[in-house]
PDB file of C-alpha atoms in Angstrom:
ATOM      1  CA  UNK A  24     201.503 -38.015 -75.800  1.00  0.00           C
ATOM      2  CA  UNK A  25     199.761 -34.667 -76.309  1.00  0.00           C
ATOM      3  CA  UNK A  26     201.556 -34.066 -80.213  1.00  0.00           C
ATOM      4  CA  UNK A  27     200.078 -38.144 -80.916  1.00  0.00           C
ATOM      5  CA  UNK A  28     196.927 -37.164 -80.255  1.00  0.00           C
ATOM      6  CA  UNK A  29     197.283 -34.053 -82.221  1.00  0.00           C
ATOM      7  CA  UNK A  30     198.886 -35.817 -84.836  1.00  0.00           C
ATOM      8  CA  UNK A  31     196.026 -38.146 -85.275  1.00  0.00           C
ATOM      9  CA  UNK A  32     193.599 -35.180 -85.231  1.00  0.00           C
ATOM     10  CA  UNK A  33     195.363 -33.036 -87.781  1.00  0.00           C
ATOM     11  CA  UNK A  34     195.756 -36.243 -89.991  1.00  0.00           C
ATOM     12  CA  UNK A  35     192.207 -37.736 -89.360  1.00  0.00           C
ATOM     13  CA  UNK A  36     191.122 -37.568 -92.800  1.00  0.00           C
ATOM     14  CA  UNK A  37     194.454 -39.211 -94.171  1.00  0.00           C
ATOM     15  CA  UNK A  38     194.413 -42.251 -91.693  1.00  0.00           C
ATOM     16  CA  UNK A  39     190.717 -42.222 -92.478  1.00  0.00           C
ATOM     17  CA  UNK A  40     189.585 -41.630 -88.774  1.00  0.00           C
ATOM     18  CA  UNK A  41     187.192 -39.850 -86.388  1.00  0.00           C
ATOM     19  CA  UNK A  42     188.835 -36.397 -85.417  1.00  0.00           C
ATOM     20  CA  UNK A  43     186.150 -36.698 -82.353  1.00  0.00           C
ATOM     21  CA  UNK A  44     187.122 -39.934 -81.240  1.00  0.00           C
ATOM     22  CA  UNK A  45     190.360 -39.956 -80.429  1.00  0.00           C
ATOM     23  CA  UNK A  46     191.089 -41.297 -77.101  1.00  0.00           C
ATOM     24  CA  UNK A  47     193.923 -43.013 -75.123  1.00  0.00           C
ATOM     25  CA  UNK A  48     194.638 -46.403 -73.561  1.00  0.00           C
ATOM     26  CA  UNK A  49     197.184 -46.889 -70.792  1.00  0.00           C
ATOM     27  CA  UNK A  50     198.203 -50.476 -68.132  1.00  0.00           C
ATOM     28  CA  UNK A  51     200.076 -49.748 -65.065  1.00  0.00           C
ATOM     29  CA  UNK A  52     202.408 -46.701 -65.304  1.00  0.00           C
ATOM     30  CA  UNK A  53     201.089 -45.723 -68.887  1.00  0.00           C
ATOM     31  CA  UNK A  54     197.584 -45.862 -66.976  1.00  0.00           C
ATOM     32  CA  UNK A  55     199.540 -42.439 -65.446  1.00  0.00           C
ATOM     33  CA  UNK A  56     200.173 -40.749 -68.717  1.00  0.00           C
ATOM     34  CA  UNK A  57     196.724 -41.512 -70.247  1.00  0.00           C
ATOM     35  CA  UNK A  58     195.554 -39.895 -67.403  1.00  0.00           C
ATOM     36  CA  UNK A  59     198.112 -36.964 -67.836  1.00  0.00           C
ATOM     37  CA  UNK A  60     197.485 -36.282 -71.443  1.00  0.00           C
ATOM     38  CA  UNK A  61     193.802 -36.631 -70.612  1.00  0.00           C
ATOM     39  CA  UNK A  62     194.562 -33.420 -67.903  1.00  0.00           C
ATOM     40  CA  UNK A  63     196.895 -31.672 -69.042  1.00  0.00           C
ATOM     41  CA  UNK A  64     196.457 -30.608 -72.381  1.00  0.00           C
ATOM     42  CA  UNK A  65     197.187 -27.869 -75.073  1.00  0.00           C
ATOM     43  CA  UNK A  66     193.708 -26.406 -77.006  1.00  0.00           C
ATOM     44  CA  UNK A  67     195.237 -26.102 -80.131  1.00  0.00           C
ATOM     45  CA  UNK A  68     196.187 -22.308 -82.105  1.00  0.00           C
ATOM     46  CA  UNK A  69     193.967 -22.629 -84.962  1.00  0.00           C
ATOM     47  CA  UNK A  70     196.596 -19.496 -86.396  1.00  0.00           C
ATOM     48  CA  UNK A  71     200.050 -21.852 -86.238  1.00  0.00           C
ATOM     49  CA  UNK A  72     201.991 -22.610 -88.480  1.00  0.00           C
ATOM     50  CA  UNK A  73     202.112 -25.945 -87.706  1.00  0.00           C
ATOM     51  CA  UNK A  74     199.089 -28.004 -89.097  1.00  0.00           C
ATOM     52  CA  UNK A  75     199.019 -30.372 -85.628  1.00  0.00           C
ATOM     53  CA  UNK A  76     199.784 -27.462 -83.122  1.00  0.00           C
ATOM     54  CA  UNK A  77     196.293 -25.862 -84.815  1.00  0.00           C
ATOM     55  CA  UNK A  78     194.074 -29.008 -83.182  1.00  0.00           C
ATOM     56  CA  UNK A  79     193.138 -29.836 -79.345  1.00  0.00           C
ATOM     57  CA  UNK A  80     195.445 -32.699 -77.768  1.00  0.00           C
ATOM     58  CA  UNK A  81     192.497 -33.261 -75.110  1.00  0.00           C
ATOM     59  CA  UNK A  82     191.421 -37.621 -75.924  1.00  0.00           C
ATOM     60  CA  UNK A  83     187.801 -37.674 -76.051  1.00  0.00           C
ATOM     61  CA  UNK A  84     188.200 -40.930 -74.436  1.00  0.00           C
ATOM     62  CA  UNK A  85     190.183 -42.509 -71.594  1.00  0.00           C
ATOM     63  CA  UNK A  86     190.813 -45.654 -70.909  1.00  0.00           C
ATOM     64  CA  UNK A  87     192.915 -46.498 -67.643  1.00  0.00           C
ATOM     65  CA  UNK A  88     193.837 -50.217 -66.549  1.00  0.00           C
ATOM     66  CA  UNK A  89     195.658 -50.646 -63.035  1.00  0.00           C
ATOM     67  CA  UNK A  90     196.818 -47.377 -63.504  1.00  0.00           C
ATOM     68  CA  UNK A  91     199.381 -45.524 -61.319  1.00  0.00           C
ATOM     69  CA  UNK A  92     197.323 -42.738 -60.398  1.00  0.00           C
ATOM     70  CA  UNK A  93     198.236 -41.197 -57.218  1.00  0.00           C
ATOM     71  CA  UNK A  94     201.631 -39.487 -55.888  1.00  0.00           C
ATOM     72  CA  UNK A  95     202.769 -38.593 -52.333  1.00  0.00           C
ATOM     73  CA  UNK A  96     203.144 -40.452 -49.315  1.00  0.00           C
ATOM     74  CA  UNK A  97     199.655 -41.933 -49.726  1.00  0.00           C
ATOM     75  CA  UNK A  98     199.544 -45.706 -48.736  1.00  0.00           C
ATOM     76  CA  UNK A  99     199.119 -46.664 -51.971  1.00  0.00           C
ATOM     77  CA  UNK A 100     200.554 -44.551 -53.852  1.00  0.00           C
ATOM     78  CA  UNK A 101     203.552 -46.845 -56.449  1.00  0.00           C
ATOM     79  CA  UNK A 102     206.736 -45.669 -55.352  1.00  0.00           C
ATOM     80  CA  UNK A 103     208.670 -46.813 -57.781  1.00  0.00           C
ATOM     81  CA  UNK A 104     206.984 -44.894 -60.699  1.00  0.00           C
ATOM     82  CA  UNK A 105     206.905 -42.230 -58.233  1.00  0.00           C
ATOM     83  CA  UNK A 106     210.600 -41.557 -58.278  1.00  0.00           C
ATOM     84  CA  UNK A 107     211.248 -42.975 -61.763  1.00  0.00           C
ATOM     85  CA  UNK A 108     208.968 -39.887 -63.211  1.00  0.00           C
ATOM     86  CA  UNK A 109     210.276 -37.066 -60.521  1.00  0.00           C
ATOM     87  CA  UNK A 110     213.138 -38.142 -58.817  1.00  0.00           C
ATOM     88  CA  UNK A 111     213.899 -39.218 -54.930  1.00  0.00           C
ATOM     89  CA  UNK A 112     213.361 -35.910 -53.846  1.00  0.00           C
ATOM     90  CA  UNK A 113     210.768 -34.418 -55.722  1.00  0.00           C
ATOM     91  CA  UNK A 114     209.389 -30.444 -54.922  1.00  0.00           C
ATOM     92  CA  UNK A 115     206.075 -31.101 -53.028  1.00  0.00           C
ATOM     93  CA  UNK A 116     203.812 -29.082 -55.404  1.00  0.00           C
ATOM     94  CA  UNK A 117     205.399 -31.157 -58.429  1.00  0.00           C
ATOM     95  CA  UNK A 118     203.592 -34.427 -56.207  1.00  0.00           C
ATOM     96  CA  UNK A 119     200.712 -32.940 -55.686  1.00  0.00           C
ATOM     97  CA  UNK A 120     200.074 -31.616 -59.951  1.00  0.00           C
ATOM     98  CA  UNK A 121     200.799 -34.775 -61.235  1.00  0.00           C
ATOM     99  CA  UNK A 122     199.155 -36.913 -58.727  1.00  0.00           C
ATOM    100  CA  UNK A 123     196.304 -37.345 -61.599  1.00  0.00           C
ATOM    101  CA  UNK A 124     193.142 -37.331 -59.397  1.00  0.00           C
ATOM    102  CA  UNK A 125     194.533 -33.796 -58.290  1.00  0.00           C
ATOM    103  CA  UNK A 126     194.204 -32.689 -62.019  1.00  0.00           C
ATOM    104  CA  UNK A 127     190.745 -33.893 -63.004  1.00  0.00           C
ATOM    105  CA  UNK A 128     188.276 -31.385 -63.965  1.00  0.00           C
ATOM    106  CA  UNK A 129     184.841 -30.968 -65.754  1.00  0.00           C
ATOM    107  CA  UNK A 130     186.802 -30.846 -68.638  1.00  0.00           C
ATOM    108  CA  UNK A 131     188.945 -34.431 -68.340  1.00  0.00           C
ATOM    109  CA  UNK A 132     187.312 -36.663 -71.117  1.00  0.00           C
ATOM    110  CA  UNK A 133     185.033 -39.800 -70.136  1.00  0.00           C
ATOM    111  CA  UNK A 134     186.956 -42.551 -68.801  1.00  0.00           C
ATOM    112  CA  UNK A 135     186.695 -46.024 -68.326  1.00  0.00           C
ATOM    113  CA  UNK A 136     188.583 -47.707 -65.023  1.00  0.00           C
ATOM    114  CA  UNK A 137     189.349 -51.722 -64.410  1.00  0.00           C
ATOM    115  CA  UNK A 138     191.522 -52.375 -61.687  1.00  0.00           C
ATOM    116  CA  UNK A 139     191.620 -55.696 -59.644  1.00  0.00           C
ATOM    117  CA  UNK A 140     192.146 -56.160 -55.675  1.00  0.00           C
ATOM    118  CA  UNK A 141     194.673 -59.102 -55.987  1.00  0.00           C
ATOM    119  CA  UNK A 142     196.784 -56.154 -57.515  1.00  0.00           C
ATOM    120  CA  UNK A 143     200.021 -56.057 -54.849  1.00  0.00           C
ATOM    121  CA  UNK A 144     201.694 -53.990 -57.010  1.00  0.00           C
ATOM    122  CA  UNK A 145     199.451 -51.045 -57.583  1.00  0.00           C
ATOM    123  CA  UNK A 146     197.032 -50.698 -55.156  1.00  0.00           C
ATOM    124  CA  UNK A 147     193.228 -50.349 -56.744  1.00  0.00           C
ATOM    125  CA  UNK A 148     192.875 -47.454 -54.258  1.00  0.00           C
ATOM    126  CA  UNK A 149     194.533 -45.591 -57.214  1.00  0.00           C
ATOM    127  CA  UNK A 150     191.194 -46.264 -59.645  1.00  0.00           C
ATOM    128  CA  UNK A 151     189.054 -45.685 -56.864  1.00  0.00           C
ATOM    129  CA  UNK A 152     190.387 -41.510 -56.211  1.00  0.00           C
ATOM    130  CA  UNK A 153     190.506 -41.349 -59.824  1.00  0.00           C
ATOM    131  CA  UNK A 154     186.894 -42.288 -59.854  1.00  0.00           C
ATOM    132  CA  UNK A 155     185.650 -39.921 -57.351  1.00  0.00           C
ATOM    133  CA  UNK A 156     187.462 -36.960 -58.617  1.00  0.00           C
ATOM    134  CA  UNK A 157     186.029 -37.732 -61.856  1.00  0.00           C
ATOM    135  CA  UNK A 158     182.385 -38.068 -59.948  1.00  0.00           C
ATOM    136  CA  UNK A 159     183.164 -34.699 -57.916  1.00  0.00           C
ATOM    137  CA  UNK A 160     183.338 -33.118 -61.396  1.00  0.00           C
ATOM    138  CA  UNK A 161     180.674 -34.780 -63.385  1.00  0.00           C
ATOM    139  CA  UNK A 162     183.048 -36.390 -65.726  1.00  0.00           C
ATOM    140  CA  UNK A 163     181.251 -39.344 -67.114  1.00  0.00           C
ATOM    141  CA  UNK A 164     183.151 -42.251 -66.038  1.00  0.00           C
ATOM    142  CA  UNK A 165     182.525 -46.011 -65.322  1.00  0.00           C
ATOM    143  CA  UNK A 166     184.855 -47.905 -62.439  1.00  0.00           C
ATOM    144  CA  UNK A 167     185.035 -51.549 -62.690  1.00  0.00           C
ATOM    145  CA  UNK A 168     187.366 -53.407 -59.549  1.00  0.00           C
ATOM    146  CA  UNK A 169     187.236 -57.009 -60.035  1.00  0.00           C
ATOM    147  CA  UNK A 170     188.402 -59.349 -56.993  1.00  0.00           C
ATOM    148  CA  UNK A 171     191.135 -61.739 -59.103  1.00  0.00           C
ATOM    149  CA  UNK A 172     193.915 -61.103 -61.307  1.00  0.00           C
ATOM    150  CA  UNK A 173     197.337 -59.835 -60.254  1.00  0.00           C
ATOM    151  CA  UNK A 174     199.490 -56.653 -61.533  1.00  0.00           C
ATOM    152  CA  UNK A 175     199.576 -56.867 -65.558  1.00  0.00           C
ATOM    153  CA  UNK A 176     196.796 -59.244 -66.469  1.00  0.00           C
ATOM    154  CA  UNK A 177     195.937 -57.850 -69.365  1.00  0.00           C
ATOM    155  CA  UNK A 178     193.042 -58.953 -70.938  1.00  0.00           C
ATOM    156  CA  UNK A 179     192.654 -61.423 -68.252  1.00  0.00           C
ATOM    157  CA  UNK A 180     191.868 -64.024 -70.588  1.00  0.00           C
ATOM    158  CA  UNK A 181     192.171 -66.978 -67.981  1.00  0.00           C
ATOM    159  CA  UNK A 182     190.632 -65.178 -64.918  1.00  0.00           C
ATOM    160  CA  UNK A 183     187.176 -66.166 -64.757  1.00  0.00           C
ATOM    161  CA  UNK A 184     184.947 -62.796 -64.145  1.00  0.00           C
ATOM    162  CA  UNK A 185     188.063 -60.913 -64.359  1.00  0.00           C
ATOM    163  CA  UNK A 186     188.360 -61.290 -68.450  1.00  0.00           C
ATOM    164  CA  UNK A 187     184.745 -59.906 -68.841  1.00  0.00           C
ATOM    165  CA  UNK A 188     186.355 -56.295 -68.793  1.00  0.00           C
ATOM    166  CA  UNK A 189     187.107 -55.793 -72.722  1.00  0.00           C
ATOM    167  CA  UNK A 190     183.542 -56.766 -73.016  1.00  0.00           C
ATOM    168  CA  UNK A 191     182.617 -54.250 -70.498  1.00  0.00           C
ATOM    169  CA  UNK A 192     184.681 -51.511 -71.911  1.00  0.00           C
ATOM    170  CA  UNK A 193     183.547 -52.104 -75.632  1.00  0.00           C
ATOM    171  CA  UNK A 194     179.917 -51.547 -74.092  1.00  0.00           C
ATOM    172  CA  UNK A 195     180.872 -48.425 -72.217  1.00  0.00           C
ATOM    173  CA  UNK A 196     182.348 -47.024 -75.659  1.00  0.00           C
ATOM    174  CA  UNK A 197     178.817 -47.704 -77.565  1.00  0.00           C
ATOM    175  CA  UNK A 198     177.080 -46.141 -74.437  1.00  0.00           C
ATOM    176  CA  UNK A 199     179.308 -42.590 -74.960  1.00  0.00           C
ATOM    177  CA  UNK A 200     178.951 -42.599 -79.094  1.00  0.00           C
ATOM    178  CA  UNK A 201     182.608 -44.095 -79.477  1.00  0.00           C
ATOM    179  CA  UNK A 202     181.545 -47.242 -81.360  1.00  0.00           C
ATOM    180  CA  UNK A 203     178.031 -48.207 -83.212  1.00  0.00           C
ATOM    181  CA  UNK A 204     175.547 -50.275 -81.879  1.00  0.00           C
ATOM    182  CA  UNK A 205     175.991 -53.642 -82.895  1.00  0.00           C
ATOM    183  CA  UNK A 206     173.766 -54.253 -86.515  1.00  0.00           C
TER     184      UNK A 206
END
């Protein structure tokens, strides 16, 4: 994930896009390496050889949707991508550095949250510590928990109230300088 957002940097011009607004999109367990890449990532060494090592993989955007945030033997914390990622018997620090509210920072790029509380799956207690680590460190950031829609609803296109998200998220992206005011 890091080199793709690199990638799309170094070849902004080419693809004709905006080097500074690249940002990342992830649902459910890719909700959990947005939020990674959005953490974790490599500044770029403007002297490499390499014309995509020499830009930042930091997204200057996130958006996370019923993500699987948190690991450890938290109540809500999703199991099953829990020991799909690190195994059944995982080295506690490893839990606690990629449990992704653990790794926000002033530096984690704005994000934009939408979780729902029918979700049985993945518990929107993971949105909500993402949230507040991203309050404790000033990170701009926008948390919308609707009450209907289960695990993987998408756009929620037929869940009343629910399916006003994209519309909320397209005007969080005009309110950070992502996309233009409407003409």
């Amino acid at each position: 994930a890091q080199r793709a957002v690199q990638t799309l940097r170094a070849r902004a011009k080419e693809l004709n896009v905006d080097p500074k607004k690249i940002g990342v999109i992830g649902f459910s367990a890719g909700g959990h390496l947005a939020a990674t890449v959005s953490n974790f990532n490599l500044a770029g060494d403007p002297a490499a050889a390499d014309a995509v090592a020499r830009v930042s993989s930091r997204p200057d955007f996130s958006i996370l949707c019923y993500s699987v945030i948190a690991f450890g033997n938290k109540e809500y914390t999703h199991k099953g991508s829990q020991h799909a990622l690190l195994g059944k018997r995982p080295a506690p620090e490893l839990v606690a550095s990629l449990s992704a509210e653990n790794a926000v920072t002033s530096e984690t790029p704005p994000t934009f949250l939408m979780h729902t509380e029918a979700d049985q799956l993945v518990p929107a207690e993971n949105s909500r510590v993402y949230f507040q680590a991203l309050q404790r460190h000033g990170v701009s950031s926008e948390l919308h928990v609707f009450e209907e829609g289960k695990h993987g609803v998408g756009l929620a296109k037929n869940v009343p109230v629910t399916s006003e998200w994209p519309s909320r998220c397209e005007a969080w992206l005009r309110s950070i300088g992502v996309l233009a005011a409407p003409s």
